[in-house]
Coordinates of C-alpha atoms and ligand atoms in Angstrom, one line a residue:
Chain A
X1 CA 9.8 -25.2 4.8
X2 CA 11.2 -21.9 6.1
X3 CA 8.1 -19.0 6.6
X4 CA 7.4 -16.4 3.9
X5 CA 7.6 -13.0 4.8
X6 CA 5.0 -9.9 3.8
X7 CA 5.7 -6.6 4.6
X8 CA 2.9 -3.9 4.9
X9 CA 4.0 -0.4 3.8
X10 CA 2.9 2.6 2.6
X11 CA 4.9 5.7 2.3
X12 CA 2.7 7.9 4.2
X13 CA 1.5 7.9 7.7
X14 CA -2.5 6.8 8.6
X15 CA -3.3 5.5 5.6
X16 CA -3.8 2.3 7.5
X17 CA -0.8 -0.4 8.1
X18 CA -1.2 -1.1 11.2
X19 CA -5.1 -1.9 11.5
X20 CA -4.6 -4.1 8.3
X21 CA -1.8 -6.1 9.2
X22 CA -3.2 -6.8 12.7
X23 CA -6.7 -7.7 11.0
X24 CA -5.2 -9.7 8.4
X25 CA -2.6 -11.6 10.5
X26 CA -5.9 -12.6 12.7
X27 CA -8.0 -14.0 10.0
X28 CA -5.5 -16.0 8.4
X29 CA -4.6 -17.4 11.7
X30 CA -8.9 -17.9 12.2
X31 CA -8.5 -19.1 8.8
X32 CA -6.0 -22.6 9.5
X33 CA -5.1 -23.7 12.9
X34 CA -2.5 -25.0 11.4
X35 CA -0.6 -21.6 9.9
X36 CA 1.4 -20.3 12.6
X37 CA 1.5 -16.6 12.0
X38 CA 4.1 -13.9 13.2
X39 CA 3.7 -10.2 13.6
X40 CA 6.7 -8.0 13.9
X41 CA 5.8 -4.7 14.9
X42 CA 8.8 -2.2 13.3
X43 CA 7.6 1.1 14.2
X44 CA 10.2 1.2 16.8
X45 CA 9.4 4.7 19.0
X46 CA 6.2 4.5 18.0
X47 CA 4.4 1.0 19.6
X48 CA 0.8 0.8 18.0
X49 CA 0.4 -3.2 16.9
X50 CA -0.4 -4.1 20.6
X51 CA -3.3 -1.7 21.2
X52 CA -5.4 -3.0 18.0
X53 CA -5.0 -6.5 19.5
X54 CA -5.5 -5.7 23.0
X55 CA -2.4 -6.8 23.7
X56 CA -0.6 -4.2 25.2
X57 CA -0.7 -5.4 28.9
X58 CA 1.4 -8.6 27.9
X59 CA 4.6 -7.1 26.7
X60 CA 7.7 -7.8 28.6
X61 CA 10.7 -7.7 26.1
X62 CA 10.7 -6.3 22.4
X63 CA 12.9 -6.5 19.2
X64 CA 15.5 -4.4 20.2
X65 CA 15.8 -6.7 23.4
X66 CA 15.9 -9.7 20.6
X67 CA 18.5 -7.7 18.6
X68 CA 20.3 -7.2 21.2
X69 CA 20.5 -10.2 22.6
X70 CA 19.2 -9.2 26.2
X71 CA 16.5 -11.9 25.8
X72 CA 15.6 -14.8 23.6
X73 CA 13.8 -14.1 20.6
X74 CA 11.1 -16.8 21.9
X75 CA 10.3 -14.7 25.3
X76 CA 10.1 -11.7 23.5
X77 CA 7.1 -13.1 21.3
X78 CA 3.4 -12.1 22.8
X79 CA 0.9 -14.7 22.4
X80 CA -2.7 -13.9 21.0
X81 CA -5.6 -14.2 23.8
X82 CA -7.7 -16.1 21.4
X83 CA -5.5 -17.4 18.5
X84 CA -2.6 -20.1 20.2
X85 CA -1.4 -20.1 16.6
X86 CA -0.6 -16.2 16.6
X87 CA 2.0 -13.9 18.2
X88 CA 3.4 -10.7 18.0
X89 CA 7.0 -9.3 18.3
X90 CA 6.6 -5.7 19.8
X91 CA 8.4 -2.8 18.6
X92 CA 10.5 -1.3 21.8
X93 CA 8.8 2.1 23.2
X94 CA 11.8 4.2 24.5
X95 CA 14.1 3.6 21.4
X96 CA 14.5 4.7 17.7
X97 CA 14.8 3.1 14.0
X98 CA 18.2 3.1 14.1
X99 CA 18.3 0.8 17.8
X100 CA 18.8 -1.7 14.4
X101 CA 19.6 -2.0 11.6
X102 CA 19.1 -4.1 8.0
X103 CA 21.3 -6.9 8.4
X104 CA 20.2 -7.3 12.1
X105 CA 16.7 -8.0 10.8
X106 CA 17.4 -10.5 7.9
X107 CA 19.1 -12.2 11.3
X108 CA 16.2 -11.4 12.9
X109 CA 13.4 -12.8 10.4
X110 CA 15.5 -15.9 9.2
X111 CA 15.2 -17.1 12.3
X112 CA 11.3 -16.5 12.7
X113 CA 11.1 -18.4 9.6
X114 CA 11.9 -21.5 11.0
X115 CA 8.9 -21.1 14.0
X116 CA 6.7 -19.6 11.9
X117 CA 4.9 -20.1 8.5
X118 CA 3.8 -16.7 7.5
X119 CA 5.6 -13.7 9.3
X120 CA 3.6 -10.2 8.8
X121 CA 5.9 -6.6 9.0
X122 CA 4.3 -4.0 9.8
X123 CA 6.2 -1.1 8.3
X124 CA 6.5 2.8 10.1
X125 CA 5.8 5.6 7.7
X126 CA 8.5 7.3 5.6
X127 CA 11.2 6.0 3.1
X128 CA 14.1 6.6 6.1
X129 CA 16.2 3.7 7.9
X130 CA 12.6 2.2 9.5
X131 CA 11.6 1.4 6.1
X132 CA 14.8 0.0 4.7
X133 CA 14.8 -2.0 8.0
X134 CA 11.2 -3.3 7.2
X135 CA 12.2 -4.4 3.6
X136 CA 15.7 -6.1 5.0
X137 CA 13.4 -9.3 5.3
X138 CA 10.5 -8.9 3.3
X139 CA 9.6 -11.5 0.4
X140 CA 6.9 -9.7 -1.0
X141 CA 4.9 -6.4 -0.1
X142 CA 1.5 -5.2 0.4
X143 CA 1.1 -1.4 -0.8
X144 CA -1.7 0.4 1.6
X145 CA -3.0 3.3 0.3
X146 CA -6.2 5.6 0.1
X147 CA -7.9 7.0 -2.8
X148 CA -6.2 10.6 -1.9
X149 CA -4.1 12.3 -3.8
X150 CA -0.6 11.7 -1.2
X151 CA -1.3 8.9 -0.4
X152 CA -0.9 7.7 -4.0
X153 CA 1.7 9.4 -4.7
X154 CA 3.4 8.1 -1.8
X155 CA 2.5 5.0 -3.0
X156 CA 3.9 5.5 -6.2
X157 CA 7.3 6.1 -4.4
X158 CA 7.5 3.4 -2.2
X159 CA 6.6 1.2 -5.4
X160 CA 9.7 2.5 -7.3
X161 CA 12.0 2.0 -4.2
X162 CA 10.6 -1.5 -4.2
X163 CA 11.1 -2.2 -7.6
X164 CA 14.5 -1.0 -7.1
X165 CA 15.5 -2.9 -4.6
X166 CA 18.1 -5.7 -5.2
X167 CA 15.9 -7.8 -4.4
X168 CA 12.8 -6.5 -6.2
X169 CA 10.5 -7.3 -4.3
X170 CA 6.9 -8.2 -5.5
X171 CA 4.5 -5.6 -4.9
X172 CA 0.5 -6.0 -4.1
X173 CA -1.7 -3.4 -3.8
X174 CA -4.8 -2.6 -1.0
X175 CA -6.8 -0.1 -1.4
X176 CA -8.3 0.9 1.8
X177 CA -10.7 3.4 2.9
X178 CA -13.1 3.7 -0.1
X179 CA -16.5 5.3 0.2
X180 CA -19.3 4.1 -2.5
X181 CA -21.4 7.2 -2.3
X182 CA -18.3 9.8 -2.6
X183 CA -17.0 7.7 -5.9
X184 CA -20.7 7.4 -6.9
X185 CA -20.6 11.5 -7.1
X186 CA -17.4 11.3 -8.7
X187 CA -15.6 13.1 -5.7
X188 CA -13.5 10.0 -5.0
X189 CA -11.2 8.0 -7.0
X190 CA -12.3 4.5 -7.6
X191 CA -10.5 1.2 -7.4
X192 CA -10.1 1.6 -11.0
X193 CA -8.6 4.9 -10.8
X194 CA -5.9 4.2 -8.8
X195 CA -4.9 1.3 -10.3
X196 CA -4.6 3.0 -13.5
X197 CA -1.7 5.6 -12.0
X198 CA -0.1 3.1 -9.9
X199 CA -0.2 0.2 -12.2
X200 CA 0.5 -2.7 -9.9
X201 CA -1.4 -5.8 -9.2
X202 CA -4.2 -5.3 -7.0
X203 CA -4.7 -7.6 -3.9
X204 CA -8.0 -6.1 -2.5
X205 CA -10.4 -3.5 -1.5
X206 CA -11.8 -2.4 2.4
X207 CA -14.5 0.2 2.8
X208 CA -14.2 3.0 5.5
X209 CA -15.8 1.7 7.9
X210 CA -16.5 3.2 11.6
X211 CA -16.8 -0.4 13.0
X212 CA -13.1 0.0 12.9
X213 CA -13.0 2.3 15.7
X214 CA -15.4 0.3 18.1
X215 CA -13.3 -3.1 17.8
X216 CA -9.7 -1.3 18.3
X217 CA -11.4 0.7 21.4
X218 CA -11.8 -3.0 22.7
X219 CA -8.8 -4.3 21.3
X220 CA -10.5 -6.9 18.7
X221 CA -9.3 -7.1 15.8
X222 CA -13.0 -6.4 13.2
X223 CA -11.8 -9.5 10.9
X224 CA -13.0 -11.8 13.8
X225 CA -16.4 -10.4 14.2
X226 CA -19.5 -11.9 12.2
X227 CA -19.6 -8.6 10.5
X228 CA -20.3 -10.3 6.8
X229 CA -19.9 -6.5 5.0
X230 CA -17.7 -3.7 5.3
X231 CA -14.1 -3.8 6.6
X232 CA -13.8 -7.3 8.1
X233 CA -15.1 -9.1 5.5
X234 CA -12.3 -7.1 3.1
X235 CA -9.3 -8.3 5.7
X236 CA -10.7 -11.9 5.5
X237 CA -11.1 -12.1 2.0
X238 CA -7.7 -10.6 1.5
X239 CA -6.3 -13.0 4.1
X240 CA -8.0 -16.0 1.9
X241 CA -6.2 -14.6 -1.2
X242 CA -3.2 -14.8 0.3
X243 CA -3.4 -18.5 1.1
X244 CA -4.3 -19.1 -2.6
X245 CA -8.3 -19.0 -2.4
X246 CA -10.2 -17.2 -5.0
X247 CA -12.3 -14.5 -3.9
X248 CA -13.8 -12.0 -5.4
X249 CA -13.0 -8.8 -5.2
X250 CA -15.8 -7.0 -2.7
X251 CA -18.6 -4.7 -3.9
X252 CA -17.8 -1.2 -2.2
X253 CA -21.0 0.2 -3.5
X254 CA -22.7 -2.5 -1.6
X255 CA -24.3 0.6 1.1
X256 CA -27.6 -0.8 0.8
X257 CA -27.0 -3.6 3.5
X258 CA -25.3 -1.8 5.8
X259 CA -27.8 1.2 5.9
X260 CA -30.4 -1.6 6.1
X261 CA -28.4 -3.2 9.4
X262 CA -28.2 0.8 11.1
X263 CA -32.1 1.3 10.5
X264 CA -32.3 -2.3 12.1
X265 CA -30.2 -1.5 15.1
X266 CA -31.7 1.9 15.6
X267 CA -35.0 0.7 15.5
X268 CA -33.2 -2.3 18.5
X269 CA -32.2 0.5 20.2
X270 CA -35.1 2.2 20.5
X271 CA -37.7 -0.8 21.2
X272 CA -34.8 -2.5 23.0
X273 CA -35.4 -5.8 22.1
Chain B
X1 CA -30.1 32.5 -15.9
X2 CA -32.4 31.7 -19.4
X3 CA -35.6 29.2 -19.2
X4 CA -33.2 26.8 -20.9
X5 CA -30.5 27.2 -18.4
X6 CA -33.2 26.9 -15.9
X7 CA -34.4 23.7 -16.9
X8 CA -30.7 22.2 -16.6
X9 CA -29.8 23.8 -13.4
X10 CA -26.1 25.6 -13.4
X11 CA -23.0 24.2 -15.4
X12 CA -21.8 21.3 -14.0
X13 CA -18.6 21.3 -12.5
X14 CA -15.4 19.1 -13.3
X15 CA -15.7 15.9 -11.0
X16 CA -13.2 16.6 -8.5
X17 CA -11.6 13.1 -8.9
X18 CA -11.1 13.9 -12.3
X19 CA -9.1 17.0 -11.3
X20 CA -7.1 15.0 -8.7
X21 CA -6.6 12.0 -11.7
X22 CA -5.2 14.0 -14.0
X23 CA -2.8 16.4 -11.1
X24 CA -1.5 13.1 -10.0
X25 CA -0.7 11.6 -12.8
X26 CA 1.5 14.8 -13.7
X27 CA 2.7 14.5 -10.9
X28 CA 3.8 11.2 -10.6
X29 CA 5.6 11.4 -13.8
X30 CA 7.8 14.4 -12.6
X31 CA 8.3 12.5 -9.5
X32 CA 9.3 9.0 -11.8
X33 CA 11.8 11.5 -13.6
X34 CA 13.2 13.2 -10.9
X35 CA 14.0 9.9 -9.0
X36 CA 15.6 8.6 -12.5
X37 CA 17.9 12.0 -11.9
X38 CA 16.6 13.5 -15.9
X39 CA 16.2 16.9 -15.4
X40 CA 15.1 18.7 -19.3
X41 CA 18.8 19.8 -19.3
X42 CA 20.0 16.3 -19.1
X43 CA 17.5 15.3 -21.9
X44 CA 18.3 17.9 -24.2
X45 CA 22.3 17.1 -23.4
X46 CA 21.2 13.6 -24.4
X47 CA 19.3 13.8 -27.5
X48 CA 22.6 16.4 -28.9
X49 CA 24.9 13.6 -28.2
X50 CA 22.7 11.2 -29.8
X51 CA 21.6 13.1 -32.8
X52 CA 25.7 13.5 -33.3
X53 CA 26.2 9.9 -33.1
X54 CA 23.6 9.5 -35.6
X55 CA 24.5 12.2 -38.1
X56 CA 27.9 9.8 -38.8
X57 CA 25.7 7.1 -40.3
X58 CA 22.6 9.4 -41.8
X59 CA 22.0 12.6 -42.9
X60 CA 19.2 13.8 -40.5
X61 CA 16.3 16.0 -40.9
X62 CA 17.2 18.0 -37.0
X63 CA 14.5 20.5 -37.3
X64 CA 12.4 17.2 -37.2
X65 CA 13.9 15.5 -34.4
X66 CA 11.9 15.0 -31.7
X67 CA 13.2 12.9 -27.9
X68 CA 9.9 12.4 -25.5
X69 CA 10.3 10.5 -22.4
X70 CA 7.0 8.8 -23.0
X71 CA 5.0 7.2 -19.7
X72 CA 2.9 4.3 -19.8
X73 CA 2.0 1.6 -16.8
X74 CA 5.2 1.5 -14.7
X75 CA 7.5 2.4 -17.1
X76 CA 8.8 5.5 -18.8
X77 CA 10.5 4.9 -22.0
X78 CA 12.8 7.5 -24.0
X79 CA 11.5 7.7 -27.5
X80 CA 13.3 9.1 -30.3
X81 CA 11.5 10.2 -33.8
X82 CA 14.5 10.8 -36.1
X83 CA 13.7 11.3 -39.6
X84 CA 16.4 9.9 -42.3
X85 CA 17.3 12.4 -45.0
X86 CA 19.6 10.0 -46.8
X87 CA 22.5 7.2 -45.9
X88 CA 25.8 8.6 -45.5
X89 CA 28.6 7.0 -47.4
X90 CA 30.7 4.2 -45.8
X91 CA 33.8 5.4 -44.2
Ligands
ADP301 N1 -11.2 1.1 6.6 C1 -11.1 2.0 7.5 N2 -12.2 2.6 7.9 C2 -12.2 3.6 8.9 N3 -11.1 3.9 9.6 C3 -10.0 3.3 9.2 C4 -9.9 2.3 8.2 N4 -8.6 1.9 8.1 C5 -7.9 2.6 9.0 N5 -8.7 3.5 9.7 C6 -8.3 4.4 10.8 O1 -7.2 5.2 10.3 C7 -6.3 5.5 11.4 C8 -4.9 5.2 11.0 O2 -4.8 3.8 10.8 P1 -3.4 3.0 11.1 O3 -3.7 1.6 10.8 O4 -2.9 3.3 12.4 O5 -2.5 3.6 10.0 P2 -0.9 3.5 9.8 O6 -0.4 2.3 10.5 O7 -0.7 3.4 8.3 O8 -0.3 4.8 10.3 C9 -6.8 4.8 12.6 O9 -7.4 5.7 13.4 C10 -7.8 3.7 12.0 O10 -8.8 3.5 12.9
MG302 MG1 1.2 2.2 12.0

């Protein structure tokens, strides 16, 4: 059966595409040895999948290579260091968005689907010729956004364009970046909130969390930690959904364990035991 | 600041996300109508049209009249509140 396709967008810039599609491409490849997953990388110009996988080192030829047919699309793919069931199709460095174009990536993907079951597009930001590039191939689309007020209402956009796409594409939505004690005080918008002006099914939830920083600093990818809270529990449980597991959605207010776990480790750090 | 209105402490403020709720709704509904290309000129050109389509089958109550573009979930719907005087004769 030919792969399936999900495209990672958002409208506006840092909201957090990138870190989620590399977190959740790795956990569904922990997930099943036997899912091959794909990561296309089509922020073309701007090169940022590698780094939050470490993989940056390993890159010899890129899509626009593929595209262009100055290599096979098979040596362009990067290999994960830990997953043999995962690899990455870089985005080229020196070039921009328009190096292709739509039809060139329908090309592009079809032919990923056969090697690959789940393929994951990591979108740029804007609504320009990146996005409708990212789209060309997509089956369905995952909506990143943060409980701020532009990000929704980029989000809101992107939706529409989406929806009027000839293909209409299905739309999911992930909240990222939520902070229990700022919607506690009301000075956040909750899940509930956002879901309410955007009106589109929801997929899942991830906290802020700093751990973030730490695991792309060493190119690791937080969804294959033990972390069993925050952030890399939210890309695993999202990955499980999409493979068809139920999961429920997780408890952002949930602080209580994870101020516990600091005391602990500050108390390690200062016994050093 | 009274004994009372020390014993509650100051007013309370609007929650900010309650602010930022209800400016991005607003918001996103201009933003749904500009991307539908409907500016209020275009809506008002529409409801005359209408109401003169209309006024061949009823007689109409036009002071009454009232065309909303009304929002809810994903959609934005154009409703029309036309009151019926009486049915026109057949042509
Ligand atoms: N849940 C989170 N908690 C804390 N920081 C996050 C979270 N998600 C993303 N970030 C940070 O936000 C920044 C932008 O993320 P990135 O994935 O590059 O966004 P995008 O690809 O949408 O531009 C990065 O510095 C990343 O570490
Ligand atoms: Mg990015």
């Amino acid at each position: 059966m030919p792969g399936k396709t999900i495209l990672f967008t958002s409208g506006k810039g840092g909201v957090g595409k990138t870190t989620s599609t590399a977190n959740i491409s790795v956990a569904l490849a922990a997930q099943d040895p036997n899912i091959n997953v794909c990561m296309i990388d089509m922020d073309i110009g701007l090169r940022n999948l590698d780094i939050q996988l470490g993989l940056e080192n390993r890159i010899v030829y890129n899509l626009v290579d593929v595209v262009e047919g100055s290599c096979k699309t098979r040596q362009a793919l990067v290999k994960d260091k830990k997953l043999p069931n995962l690899a990455l199709l870089p985005a080229a460095q020196t070039r921009d968005k328009t190096a292709v174009s739509p039809e060139q990536m329908v090309k592009l993907v079809d032919e990923l689907r056969e090697m690959f079951d789940l393929i994951l597009i990591d979108s740029p930001a804007g609504i320009e010729q990146g996005f409708h590039n990212s789209i060309a191939g997509a089956d369905e689309a995952i909506i990143i956004t943060t409980p701020e007020m532009s990000a929704v209402r980029d989000a809101d956009r992107v939706i529409g364009l989406l929806e009027a796409h000839h293909k209409k594409i299905n739309c999911w939505l992930v909240i990222n970046r939520l902070r229990g004690a700022m919607i506690k005080s009301n000075d956040m918008m909750s899940v509930d909130d956002v879901m309410e002006i955007l009106g589109v099914k929801l997929l899942g939830v991830i906290p802020e969390d700093e751990n973030i920083i730490v695991s792309t600093n060493k190119g690791e990818p937080l969804a294959l930690s033990k972390q069993v809270n925050g952030a890399g529990q939210a890309y695993r449980n999202i990955a499980m959904r999409l493979t068809g597991v139920e999961v429920p959605l997780m408890d952002v207010f949930n602080e209580k364990q994870n101020i516990i776990v600091k005391q602990f480790k500050k108390l390690r750090s200062l016994i050093k035991f | 600041m009274g004994l009372l209105g020390w014993l509650t402490g100051p007013p309370k403020e609007v929650a900010s996300k309650d602010e930022a709720k209800k400016r991005l709704q607003l918001t996103i509904f201009h933003d749904r109508m500009e991307v539908m290309e409907l500016p209020p000129e275009r809506l008002n050109a529409l409801r005359d049209e209408l109401l003169s389509v209309i006024a061949k089958y009823f007689e109409v109550d036009i002071g009454r009249t009232e065309c909303t573009l009304e929002q809810d979930d994903r959609e934005v719907a154009f409703v029309a509140n036309i009151p019926v005087k009486r049915l026109r004769a057949g042509g």
